[in-house]
Amino acid sequence: MQSILKRLAGNTLLFAIGNSVSLILSFIMVPFYTKVLSTSDFGISDIIITTVSMLLPLLSLNIFAAIFRFALDKDENHTQIFSNGLLVSIIGSIISLFTTGLISLLGVKYAFYVGVYLSITLFLNLFQNFTRGMDLVKIYALSGVVSSVINVVSNLVLMAIFHFGLNGYIYSLIISAIITSFYLYFAANLQKYISKAEISWTKTKELLVYSIPMIPNSFAWWLTNDANKIIILGFLGPSANGLLAVANKLPSMVTTLFSMFTNAWQMTAVDEQGKENTSKIYSITFNLIFGALILGCAIILLIIKPFMHVYVNPNFFSAWKVVPFLLLSSIFSSVSAFFGTTYLVVKKTKGLFTTTLWGMIANVSFCVIFVHFIGLNGAGIAGSLGFLVVSILRFKQTQKYVPLKLSKLFLSSLLLCYLLLTFSLLMNVTIFLNVIIVLIMLAIFGFEILKLKKNN
């Protein structure tokens, strides 16, 4: 048990080291972006990235998810896996460039930029997932550093020196994706896994049988995660989207931090599939990780107002009011992602779609209602409820694969304290009460750790 958890912690640390530079640089650059971009331009940049995220699974047929899962199996023909995945990515890239080229000719601004960025991202995702599946964790983790450093340098040159504004921001995304793709290709020696002779419809079909059911899931996941931006754009305009983009930086960091754990957890979950203590490992990991996640988000809330005073331009300061519910949404998003790993391990991807679909319906419905009556904070509340629906459904479905024992009192107590802290903050109650709430949460978390040590 301890060796398994140590290996999980070690892999998580490697991913964390690789992504910490990305997180720090991304975080540091926000004041720069809010200074050189208007709230409207910032909102448009976020919509462009969201559009690419939405189209990526459609044009790739989500093949990179299958590449990662099948590459984890040591008895697979990895050259065959990569070659067939590369063929699918090439076809998707051609379709992307051709389609967005035509749309650009019709006068749609930024359309071709989206196509170019999307095409490169197809290969980047393929290379990243194959490298991770082959257990080349250090190379995979370092790719995040390469991507972030190149992106920041490009932004400073194109936006601060040449004053390209929003165009400079988009160019930087493209340049970063190209250089990172080349880095992965040569560092992981991917050329040795390319063979025309290994291209097989039978293998491609096997990969697509796994990945295609995840396409509707990816699209529904996009709607659950990002449809709020489109609704806000319609109800409140691009400036509100700019505020949301800034407010979402901290929750996005939380999600990114959790993804470091997820990357390691997926590998551990595959290794431990079907073993005697699998259920116990899942239970301990889930309770501790999400207890720490709720506590960490509460600590962020404690300092959010003074932090935003120095972090962003005064025009963006009011974004702090949206952060508490966006953080709550990121918590439930992480919970649902944890349960989602089980579907990937057992190669039963249908449940990913059905659960996400219900979450999407809940999120979009609540968002239309709440944004209309409450305003920008309605998006965070709707997102939280949407991901809560997904989490509950996935928990129930995955119990038949891996029974998981929740520490209900522990987690519900922390969530209740978090909600109390949120309302205290929004109602401008004294800071003394906020500190007391966080101290209570720390005590609850400490008691749970002591209980786990005693029982294990």
Tab-separated table of C-alpha atoms in Angstrom:
chain	number	residue	atom	x	y	z
A	1	MET	CA	0.000	0.000	0.000
A	2	GLN	CA	2.680	2.504	1.024
A	3	SER	CA	4.815	1.707	-2.027
A	4	ILE	CA	1.827	2.340	-4.307
A	5	LEU	CA	1.055	5.683	-2.674
A	6	LYS	CA	4.748	6.624	-2.790
A	7	ARG	CA	4.884	5.847	-6.513
A	8	LEU	CA	1.721	7.908	-7.035
A	9	ALA	CA	3.241	10.778	-5.048
A	10	GLY	CA	6.501	10.499	-7.003
A	11	ASN	CA	4.796	10.672	-10.393
A	12	THR	CA	2.598	13.520	-9.181
A	13	LEU	CA	5.730	15.381	-8.066
A	14	LEU	CA	7.324	14.935	-11.495
A	15	PHE	CA	4.236	16.318	-13.211
A	16	ALA	CA	4.105	19.129	-10.645
A	17	ILE	CA	7.736	20.112	-11.242
A	18	GLY	CA	7.142	20.135	-14.976
A	19	ASN	CA	3.943	22.153	-14.723
A	20	SER	CA	4.922	24.508	-11.912
A	21	VAL	CA	6.839	26.742	-14.317
A	22	SER	CA	3.792	26.810	-16.584
A	23	LEU	CA	1.531	27.759	-13.686
A	24	ILE	CA	3.825	30.445	-12.333
A	25	LEU	CA	4.462	32.064	-15.715
A	26	SER	CA	0.778	31.934	-16.651
A	27	PHE	CA	-0.101	33.529	-13.322
A	28	ILE	CA	2.551	36.241	-13.589
A	29	MET	CA	1.453	37.204	-17.097
A	30	VAL	CA	-2.146	38.071	-16.154
A	31	PRO	CA	-1.313	41.652	-15.016
A	32	PHE	CA	0.519	42.119	-18.325
A	33	TYR	CA	-2.459	40.858	-20.335
A	34	THR	CA	-4.939	43.025	-18.428
A	35	LYS	CA	-2.711	46.023	-19.099
A	36	VAL	CA	-2.209	45.576	-22.857
A	37	LEU	CA	-5.605	44.049	-23.712
A	38	SER	CA	-9.032	45.576	-23.191
A	39	THR	CA	-11.671	43.564	-21.342
A	40	SER	CA	-13.282	42.912	-24.724
A	41	ASP	CA	-10.054	41.639	-26.345
A	42	PHE	CA	-9.338	39.485	-23.299
A	43	GLY	CA	-12.782	37.973	-23.635
A	44	ILE	CA	-12.272	37.309	-27.378
A	45	SER	CA	-8.927	35.572	-26.705
A	46	ASP	CA	-10.669	33.307	-24.227
A	47	ILE	CA	-13.406	32.513	-26.761
A	48	ILE	CA	-10.754	31.546	-29.356
A	49	ILE	CA	-9.086	29.120	-26.941
A	50	THR	CA	-12.502	27.748	-25.976
A	51	THR	CA	-13.402	27.212	-29.656
A	52	VAL	CA	-10.211	25.231	-30.252
A	53	SER	CA	-10.935	23.124	-27.167
A	54	MET	CA	-14.422	22.418	-28.503
A	55	LEU	CA	-13.320	21.444	-32.025
A	56	LEU	CA	-10.265	19.410	-31.008
A	57	PRO	CA	-12.092	16.142	-30.142
A	58	LEU	CA	-14.241	16.406	-33.272
A	59	LEU	CA	-11.379	16.754	-35.748
A	60	SER	CA	-9.078	14.305	-33.958
A	61	LEU	CA	-11.869	11.777	-33.308
A	62	ASN	CA	-10.436	11.987	-29.804
A	63	ILE	CA	-7.731	9.580	-30.973
A	64	PHE	CA	-5.154	10.884	-28.487
A	65	ALA	CA	-7.229	9.526	-25.573
A	66	ALA	CA	-7.017	6.045	-27.101
A	67	ILE	CA	-3.311	6.501	-27.848
A	68	PHE	CA	-2.601	7.222	-24.181
A	69	ARG	CA	-4.682	4.321	-22.839
A	70	PHE	CA	-3.375	1.710	-25.286
A	71	ALA	CA	0.225	2.894	-24.918
A	72	LEU	CA	-0.012	2.090	-21.203
A	73	ASP	CA	-0.423	-1.603	-22.045
A	74	LYS	CA	3.087	-3.040	-22.288
A	75	ASP	CA	2.097	-5.884	-24.642
A	76	GLU	CA	0.778	-3.520	-27.348
A	77	ASN	CA	2.574	-2.774	-30.639
A	78	HIS	CA	3.473	0.854	-29.904
A	79	THR	CA	4.683	1.590	-33.440
A	80	GLN	CA	1.312	0.481	-34.763
A	81	ILE	CA	-0.530	2.583	-32.182
A	82	PHE	CA	1.419	5.766	-32.905
A	83	SER	CA	1.422	5.375	-36.710
A	84	ASN	CA	-2.343	4.959	-36.869
A	85	GLY	CA	-2.878	7.833	-34.445
A	86	LEU	CA	-0.616	10.036	-36.582
A	87	LEU	CA	-2.617	9.229	-39.723
A	88	VAL	CA	-5.887	10.256	-38.061
A	89	SER	CA	-4.256	13.498	-36.835
A	90	ILE	CA	-2.941	14.361	-40.317
A	91	ILE	CA	-6.406	13.925	-41.835
A	92	GLY	CA	-7.933	16.081	-39.087
A	93	SER	CA	-5.312	18.784	-39.645
A	94	ILE	CA	-6.021	18.950	-43.392
A	95	ILE	CA	-9.773	19.249	-42.745
A	96	SER	CA	-9.140	22.005	-40.170
A	97	LEU	CA	-6.985	24.146	-42.474
A	98	PHE	CA	-9.264	23.696	-45.489
A	99	THR	CA	-12.490	24.470	-43.601
A	100	THR	CA	-11.239	27.490	-41.662
A	101	GLY	CA	-9.573	28.801	-44.836
A	102	LEU	CA	-12.941	28.846	-46.556
A	103	ILE	CA	-14.623	30.445	-43.542
A	104	SER	CA	-11.895	33.103	-43.453
A	105	LEU	CA	-12.576	33.956	-47.098
A	106	LEU	CA	-16.169	34.672	-46.073
A	107	GLY	CA	-14.848	37.428	-43.793
A	108	VAL	CA	-14.992	35.726	-40.403
A	109	LYS	CA	-12.251	37.359	-38.337
A	110	TYR	CA	-9.633	35.108	-36.686
A	111	ALA	CA	-11.129	31.980	-38.356
A	112	PHE	CA	-7.902	30.900	-40.098
A	113	TYR	CA	-5.881	31.555	-36.923
A	114	VAL	CA	-8.200	29.138	-35.139
A	115	GLY	CA	-7.617	26.577	-37.912
A	116	VAL	CA	-3.825	26.851	-37.745
A	117	TYR	CA	-3.733	26.670	-33.947
A	118	LEU	CA	-6.163	23.732	-33.989
A	119	SER	CA	-4.096	21.829	-36.578
A	120	ILE	CA	-0.885	22.156	-34.579
A	121	THR	CA	-2.691	21.265	-31.350
A	122	LEU	CA	-3.822	17.983	-32.951
A	123	PHE	CA	-0.194	16.870	-33.254
A	124	LEU	CA	0.792	18.352	-29.901
A	125	ASN	CA	-1.911	16.361	-28.101
A	126	LEU	CA	-0.960	13.177	-29.955
A	127	PHE	CA	2.724	13.561	-29.035
A	128	GLN	CA	1.962	14.426	-25.401
A	129	ASN	CA	-0.409	11.526	-24.830
A	130	PHE	CA	1.815	8.946	-26.500
A	131	THR	CA	4.855	10.169	-24.537
A	132	ARG	CA	2.899	9.984	-21.278
A	133	GLY	CA	1.534	6.545	-22.120
A	134	MET	CA	5.064	5.295	-22.783
A	135	ASP	CA	5.967	6.390	-19.228
A	136	LEU	CA	8.360	9.091	-20.472
A	137	VAL	CA	7.156	11.262	-17.626
A	138	LYS	CA	10.165	13.595	-17.473
A	139	ILE	CA	9.988	14.443	-21.186
A	140	TYR	CA	6.228	14.940	-20.977
A	141	ALA	CA	6.517	17.163	-17.908
A	142	LEU	CA	9.309	19.262	-19.435
A	143	SER	CA	7.165	19.901	-22.516
A	144	GLY	CA	4.921	22.049	-20.320
A	145	VAL	CA	7.922	24.171	-19.335
A	146	VAL	CA	8.995	24.556	-22.973
A	147	SER	CA	5.468	25.548	-24.004
A	148	SER	CA	5.097	28.169	-21.277
A	149	VAL	CA	8.525	29.757	-21.676
A	150	ILE	CA	8.126	30.088	-25.457
A	151	ASN	CA	4.616	31.463	-25.023
A	152	VAL	CA	5.727	34.115	-22.522
A	153	VAL	CA	8.739	35.193	-24.601
A	154	SER	CA	6.586	35.409	-27.726
A	155	ASN	CA	3.951	37.453	-25.872
A	156	LEU	CA	6.504	39.930	-24.556
A	157	VAL	CA	8.104	40.369	-27.980
A	158	LEU	CA	4.912	40.538	-30.023
A	159	MET	CA	2.691	42.427	-27.577
A	160	ALA	CA	5.074	44.628	-25.569
A	161	ILE	CA	7.680	45.444	-28.240
A	162	PHE	CA	5.767	45.194	-31.535
A	163	HIS	CA	2.357	46.081	-30.033
A	164	PHE	CA	0.439	43.447	-32.016
A	165	GLY	CA	-2.237	43.305	-29.314
A	166	LEU	CA	-4.703	40.428	-29.617
A	167	ASN	CA	-3.010	39.186	-32.824
A	168	GLY	CA	0.262	38.909	-30.900
A	169	TYR	CA	-1.472	36.821	-28.247
A	170	ILE	CA	-2.764	34.407	-30.911
A	171	TYR	CA	0.598	34.244	-32.739
A	172	SER	CA	2.244	33.335	-29.432
A	173	LEU	CA	-0.120	30.395	-28.919
A	174	ILE	CA	0.726	29.068	-32.391
A	175	ILE	CA	4.503	29.540	-32.036
A	176	SER	CA	4.486	27.861	-28.631
A	177	ALA	CA	2.506	24.848	-29.903
A	178	ILE	CA	4.844	24.387	-32.895
A	179	ILE	CA	8.071	24.489	-30.876
A	180	THR	CA	6.668	22.221	-28.140
A	181	SER	CA	5.580	19.682	-30.750
A	182	PHE	CA	9.099	19.617	-32.237
A	183	TYR	CA	10.589	19.246	-28.758
A	184	LEU	CA	8.422	16.194	-27.985
A	185	TYR	CA	9.053	14.659	-31.392
A	186	PHE	CA	12.829	14.722	-31.041
A	187	ALA	CA	13.193	14.331	-27.248
A	188	ALA	CA	10.987	11.214	-27.189
A	189	ASN	CA	12.484	9.959	-30.464
A	190	LEU	CA	8.990	9.573	-31.887
A	191	GLN	CA	10.237	9.058	-35.444
A	192	LYS	CA	11.130	5.453	-34.582
A	193	TYR	CA	7.441	4.745	-33.943
A	194	ILE	CA	6.385	5.815	-37.460
A	195	SER	CA	5.927	3.066	-40.020
A	196	LYS	CA	3.694	2.974	-43.103
A	197	ALA	CA	3.713	-0.817	-42.896
A	198	GLU	CA	2.043	-0.666	-39.460
A	199	ILE	CA	-0.905	1.410	-40.650
A	200	SER	CA	-3.871	-0.901	-40.257
A	201	TRP	CA	-7.594	-0.322	-40.521
A	202	THR	CA	-8.120	-3.067	-37.943
A	203	LYS	CA	-5.961	-1.282	-35.351
A	204	THR	CA	-7.389	2.137	-36.276
A	205	LYS	CA	-10.882	0.728	-35.810
A	206	GLU	CA	-9.911	-0.691	-32.415
A	207	LEU	CA	-8.586	2.700	-31.330
A	208	LEU	CA	-11.639	4.533	-32.657
A	209	VAL	CA	-14.056	2.121	-30.962
A	210	TYR	CA	-12.476	3.309	-27.714
A	211	SER	CA	-12.171	7.009	-28.611
A	212	ILE	CA	-15.276	7.847	-30.664
A	213	PRO	CA	-17.751	7.337	-27.775
A	214	MET	CA	-15.691	9.969	-25.971
A	215	ILE	CA	-16.313	12.609	-28.687
A	216	PRO	CA	-19.846	13.435	-27.541
A	217	ASN	CA	-18.480	13.313	-23.999
A	218	SER	CA	-15.750	15.825	-24.864
A	219	PHE	CA	-18.245	18.103	-26.569
A	220	ALA	CA	-20.690	17.793	-23.685
A	221	TRP	CA	-17.790	18.377	-21.283
A	222	TRP	CA	-16.966	21.561	-23.186
A	223	LEU	CA	-20.585	22.662	-22.859
A	224	THR	CA	-20.539	21.830	-19.157
A	225	ASN	CA	-17.269	23.680	-18.636
A	226	ASP	CA	-17.340	26.536	-21.142
A	227	ALA	CA	-20.862	27.075	-22.494
A	228	ASN	CA	-21.300	29.654	-19.728
A	229	LYS	CA	-18.930	31.939	-21.643
A	230	ILE	CA	-21.203	31.904	-24.686
A	231	ILE	CA	-24.278	32.557	-22.533
A	232	ILE	CA	-22.520	35.432	-20.748
A	233	LEU	CA	-21.461	36.836	-24.121
A	234	GLY	CA	-25.107	36.859	-25.175
A	235	PHE	CA	-26.568	38.270	-21.934
A	236	LEU	CA	-23.806	40.529	-20.620
A	237	GLY	CA	-21.383	41.180	-23.527
A	238	PRO	CA	-17.632	40.601	-24.152
A	239	SER	CA	-16.504	42.833	-21.251
A	240	ALA	CA	-18.254	40.514	-18.782
A	241	ASN	CA	-16.481	37.621	-20.475
A	242	GLY	CA	-13.210	39.450	-19.906
A	243	LEU	CA	-13.984	39.711	-16.181
A	244	LEU	CA	-14.914	36.032	-16.115
A	245	ALA	CA	-11.644	35.119	-17.853
A	246	VAL	CA	-9.637	36.978	-15.200
A	247	ALA	CA	-11.724	35.583	-12.338
A	248	ASN	CA	-11.253	32.096	-13.735
A	249	LYS	CA	-7.435	32.271	-13.573
A	250	LEU	CA	-7.290	31.049	-9.971
A	251	PRO	CA	-9.872	28.255	-10.452
A	252	SER	CA	-8.034	27.266	-13.645
A	253	MET	CA	-4.830	27.008	-11.632
A	254	VAL	CA	-6.599	24.719	-9.161
A	255	THR	CA	-7.827	22.557	-12.050
A	256	THR	CA	-4.324	22.509	-13.564
A	257	LEU	CA	-2.813	21.497	-10.232
A	258	PHE	CA	-5.328	18.680	-9.977
A	259	SER	CA	-4.547	17.582	-13.539
A	260	MET	CA	-0.952	16.962	-12.405
A	261	PHE	CA	-2.342	14.469	-9.913
A	262	THR	CA	-4.749	13.040	-12.514
A	263	ASN	CA	-1.895	12.357	-14.937
A	264	ALA	CA	-0.140	10.293	-12.283
A	265	TRP	CA	-3.370	8.749	-10.956
A	266	GLN	CA	-4.386	7.389	-14.368
A	267	MET	CA	-1.087	5.501	-14.616
A	268	THR	CA	-1.405	4.154	-11.058
A	269	ALA	CA	-5.051	3.167	-11.572
A	270	VAL	CA	-4.171	1.111	-14.673
A	271	ASP	CA	-1.291	-0.617	-12.838
A	272	GLU	CA	-3.492	-1.476	-9.836
A	273	GLN	CA	-6.544	-2.589	-11.824
A	274	GLY	CA	-8.163	-5.712	-10.397
A	275	LYS	CA	-5.792	-6.082	-7.431
A	276	GLU	CA	-6.913	-6.919	-3.901
A	277	ASN	CA	-6.426	-3.492	-2.304
A	278	THR	CA	-7.658	-1.404	-5.261
A	279	SER	CA	-10.824	-0.238	-3.505
A	280	LYS	CA	-8.905	0.829	-0.400
A	281	ILE	CA	-6.384	2.804	-2.462
A	282	TYR	CA	-9.198	4.589	-4.322
A	283	SER	CA	-10.992	5.480	-1.080
A	284	ILE	CA	-7.972	6.830	0.807
A	285	THR	CA	-6.754	8.777	-2.218
A	286	PHE	CA	-10.148	10.308	-2.953
A	287	ASN	CA	-10.906	11.446	0.588
A	288	LEU	CA	-7.490	12.994	1.212
A	289	ILE	CA	-7.098	14.655	-2.184
A	290	PHE	CA	-10.514	16.289	-2.144
A	291	GLY	CA	-10.320	17.276	1.475
A	292	ALA	CA	-7.062	19.065	0.646
A	293	LEU	CA	-8.642	20.609	-2.459
A	294	ILE	CA	-11.569	22.131	-0.533
A	295	LEU	CA	-9.221	23.411	2.176
A	296	GLY	CA	-6.853	24.911	-0.394
A	297	CYS	CA	-9.694	26.759	-2.125
A	298	ALA	CA	-10.854	28.141	1.250
A	299	ILE	CA	-7.373	29.534	1.909
A	300	ILE	CA	-7.468	31.223	-1.510
A	301	LEU	CA	-10.763	32.902	-0.571
A	302	LEU	CA	-9.216	34.208	2.622
A	303	ILE	CA	-6.740	36.343	0.656
A	304	ILE	CA	-8.662	36.920	-2.583
A	305	LYS	CA	-9.578	40.605	-2.106
A	306	PRO	CA	-6.157	41.983	-1.102
A	307	PHE	CA	-4.565	39.737	-3.712
A	308	MET	CA	-6.746	41.043	-6.549
A	309	HIS	CA	-5.930	44.619	-5.513
A	310	VAL	CA	-2.291	44.097	-6.491
A	311	TYR	CA	-2.728	41.371	-9.117
A	312	VAL	CA	-4.941	42.984	-11.765
A	313	ASN	CA	-5.716	46.339	-13.296
A	314	PRO	CA	-8.425	48.254	-11.315
A	315	ASN	CA	-10.841	47.713	-14.236
A	316	PHE	CA	-10.744	43.980	-13.443
A	317	PHE	CA	-10.877	44.164	-9.623
A	318	SER	CA	-14.601	43.357	-9.368
A	319	ALA	CA	-13.786	39.911	-10.804
A	320	TRP	CA	-12.981	38.746	-7.236
A	321	LYS	CA	-16.710	38.403	-6.517
A	322	VAL	CA	-16.987	35.623	-9.106
A	323	VAL	CA	-14.030	33.589	-7.800
A	324	PRO	CA	-15.712	31.725	-4.857
A	325	PHE	CA	-18.308	29.893	-6.952
A	326	LEU	CA	-15.850	29.320	-9.809
A	327	LEU	CA	-13.543	27.644	-7.289
A	328	LEU	CA	-16.456	25.505	-6.101
A	329	SER	CA	-17.073	24.553	-9.722
A	330	SER	CA	-13.415	23.540	-10.111
A	331	ILE	CA	-13.721	21.336	-7.000
A	332	PHE	CA	-16.702	19.404	-8.386
A	333	SER	CA	-15.056	19.294	-11.820
A	334	SER	CA	-12.045	17.607	-10.228
A	335	VAL	CA	-14.292	15.156	-8.368
A	336	SER	CA	-15.999	14.136	-11.601
A	337	ALA	CA	-12.600	13.807	-13.342
A	338	PHE	CA	-11.410	11.463	-10.575
A	339	PHE	CA	-14.396	9.157	-11.102
A	340	GLY	CA	-13.935	9.510	-14.873
A	341	THR	CA	-10.552	7.801	-14.623
A	342	THR	CA	-12.314	4.541	-13.712
A	343	TYR	CA	-14.120	4.480	-17.072
A	344	LEU	CA	-10.798	4.887	-18.870
A	345	VAL	CA	-9.124	2.134	-16.848
A	346	VAL	CA	-11.816	-0.468	-17.589
A	347	LYS	CA	-12.204	0.821	-21.198
A	348	LYS	CA	-15.933	1.476	-20.728
A	349	THR	CA	-16.175	5.002	-22.126
A	350	LYS	CA	-19.936	5.147	-22.740
A	351	GLY	CA	-20.601	6.179	-19.139
A	352	LEU	CA	-18.397	9.241	-19.586
A	353	PHE	CA	-20.791	10.612	-22.174
A	354	THR	CA	-24.090	9.851	-20.469
A	355	THR	CA	-23.017	11.395	-17.169
A	356	THR	CA	-21.520	14.467	-18.822
A	357	LEU	CA	-24.669	14.905	-20.913
A	358	TRP	CA	-26.831	15.221	-17.793
A	359	GLY	CA	-24.320	17.635	-16.295
A	360	MET	CA	-24.346	19.706	-19.473
A	361	ILE	CA	-28.140	19.938	-19.473
A	362	ALA	CA	-28.123	21.008	-15.816
A	363	ASN	CA	-25.325	23.546	-16.328
A	364	VAL	CA	-26.761	25.223	-19.432
A	365	SER	CA	-30.286	25.343	-17.965
A	366	PHE	CA	-29.145	26.823	-14.657
A	367	CYS	CA	-26.759	29.226	-16.401
A	368	VAL	CA	-29.468	30.755	-18.611
A	369	ILE	CA	-31.647	31.277	-15.536
A	370	PHE	CA	-28.999	32.418	-13.042
A	371	VAL	CA	-27.022	34.721	-15.382
A	372	HIS	CA	-30.260	36.431	-16.378
A	373	PHE	CA	-31.356	37.074	-12.779
A	374	ILE	CA	-28.093	37.126	-10.773
A	375	GLY	CA	-25.519	38.246	-13.325
A	376	LEU	CA	-21.949	37.013	-13.671
A	377	ASN	CA	-21.975	34.960	-10.460
A	378	GLY	CA	-24.773	32.860	-11.929
A	379	ALA	CA	-22.200	31.193	-14.201
A	380	GLY	CA	-20.184	29.893	-11.251
A	381	ILE	CA	-23.266	28.610	-9.439
A	382	ALA	CA	-24.531	26.886	-12.601
A	383	GLY	CA	-21.122	25.321	-13.245
A	384	SER	CA	-20.957	24.021	-9.671
A	385	LEU	CA	-24.392	22.411	-9.932
A	386	GLY	CA	-23.591	20.932	-13.350
A	387	PHE	CA	-20.379	19.277	-12.167
A	388	LEU	CA	-22.095	18.136	-8.960
A	389	VAL	CA	-24.641	16.255	-11.078
A	390	VAL	CA	-21.818	14.616	-13.075
A	391	SER	CA	-19.959	13.670	-9.872
A	392	ILE	CA	-22.989	12.021	-8.256
A	393	LEU	CA	-23.868	10.029	-11.383
A	394	ARG	CA	-20.289	8.865	-11.943
A	395	PHE	CA	-19.890	7.849	-8.320
A	396	LYS	CA	-22.970	5.648	-8.553
A	397	GLN	CA	-21.970	4.118	-11.903
A	398	THR	CA	-18.334	3.365	-11.081
A	399	GLN	CA	-19.124	1.632	-7.803
A	400	LYS	CA	-19.644	-1.614	-9.759
A	401	TYR	CA	-16.054	-1.394	-11.048
A	402	VAL	CA	-14.287	-0.129	-7.934
A	403	PRO	CA	-16.304	0.196	-4.690
A	404	LEU	CA	-15.306	3.456	-3.004
A	405	LYS	CA	-15.978	4.363	0.618
A	406	LEU	CA	-16.559	8.070	1.159
A	407	SER	CA	-15.742	9.883	4.409
A	408	LYS	CA	-19.135	11.588	4.245
A	409	LEU	CA	-18.933	13.540	7.488
A	410	PHE	CA	-15.406	14.747	6.717
A	411	LEU	CA	-16.135	15.970	3.186
A	412	SER	CA	-19.595	17.414	3.916
A	413	SER	CA	-18.226	19.345	6.914
A	414	LEU	CA	-15.513	20.906	4.769
A	415	LEU	CA	-18.003	21.785	2.017
A	416	LEU	CA	-20.372	23.400	4.513
A	417	CYS	CA	-17.538	25.486	5.950
A	418	TYR	CA	-16.525	26.525	2.428
A	419	LEU	CA	-20.062	27.718	1.641
A	420	LEU	CA	-20.208	29.648	4.928
A	421	LEU	CA	-16.900	31.299	4.053
A	422	THR	CA	-18.199	32.198	0.586
A	423	PHE	CA	-21.315	33.926	1.907
A	424	SER	CA	-19.325	35.649	4.659
A	425	LEU	CA	-16.938	37.022	2.063
A	426	LEU	CA	-19.632	38.218	-0.348
A	427	MET	CA	-21.569	39.875	2.497
A	428	ASN	CA	-18.406	41.648	3.756
A	429	VAL	CA	-18.534	40.071	7.208
A	430	THR	CA	-15.519	40.699	9.428
A	431	ILE	CA	-12.237	39.018	8.431
A	432	PHE	CA	-12.077	37.540	11.938
A	433	LEU	CA	-15.013	35.202	11.179
A	434	ASN	CA	-13.406	34.140	7.897
A	435	VAL	CA	-10.185	33.206	9.669
A	436	ILE	CA	-12.121	31.204	12.292
A	437	ILE	CA	-13.890	29.226	9.555
A	438	VAL	CA	-10.581	28.331	7.858
A	439	LEU	CA	-9.048	27.299	11.209
A	440	ILE	CA	-12.015	24.990	11.820
A	441	MET	CA	-11.456	23.463	8.377
A	442	LEU	CA	-7.770	22.903	9.171
A	443	ALA	CA	-8.751	21.138	12.398
A	444	ILE	CA	-11.236	18.896	10.556
A	445	PHE	CA	-8.609	17.971	7.980
A	446	GLY	CA	-5.968	17.272	10.643
A	447	PHE	CA	-8.345	15.037	12.571
A	448	GLU	CA	-9.097	13.022	9.424
A	449	ILE	CA	-5.385	12.431	8.773
A	450	LEU	CA	-4.888	11.226	12.339
A	451	LYS	CA	-7.844	8.867	11.957
A	452	LEU	CA	-6.422	7.420	8.727
A	453	LYS	CA	-3.029	6.864	10.339
A	454	LYS	CA	-4.642	5.077	13.243
A	455	ASN	CA	-6.735	2.795	11.018
A	456	ASN	CA	-3.968	2.018	8.528
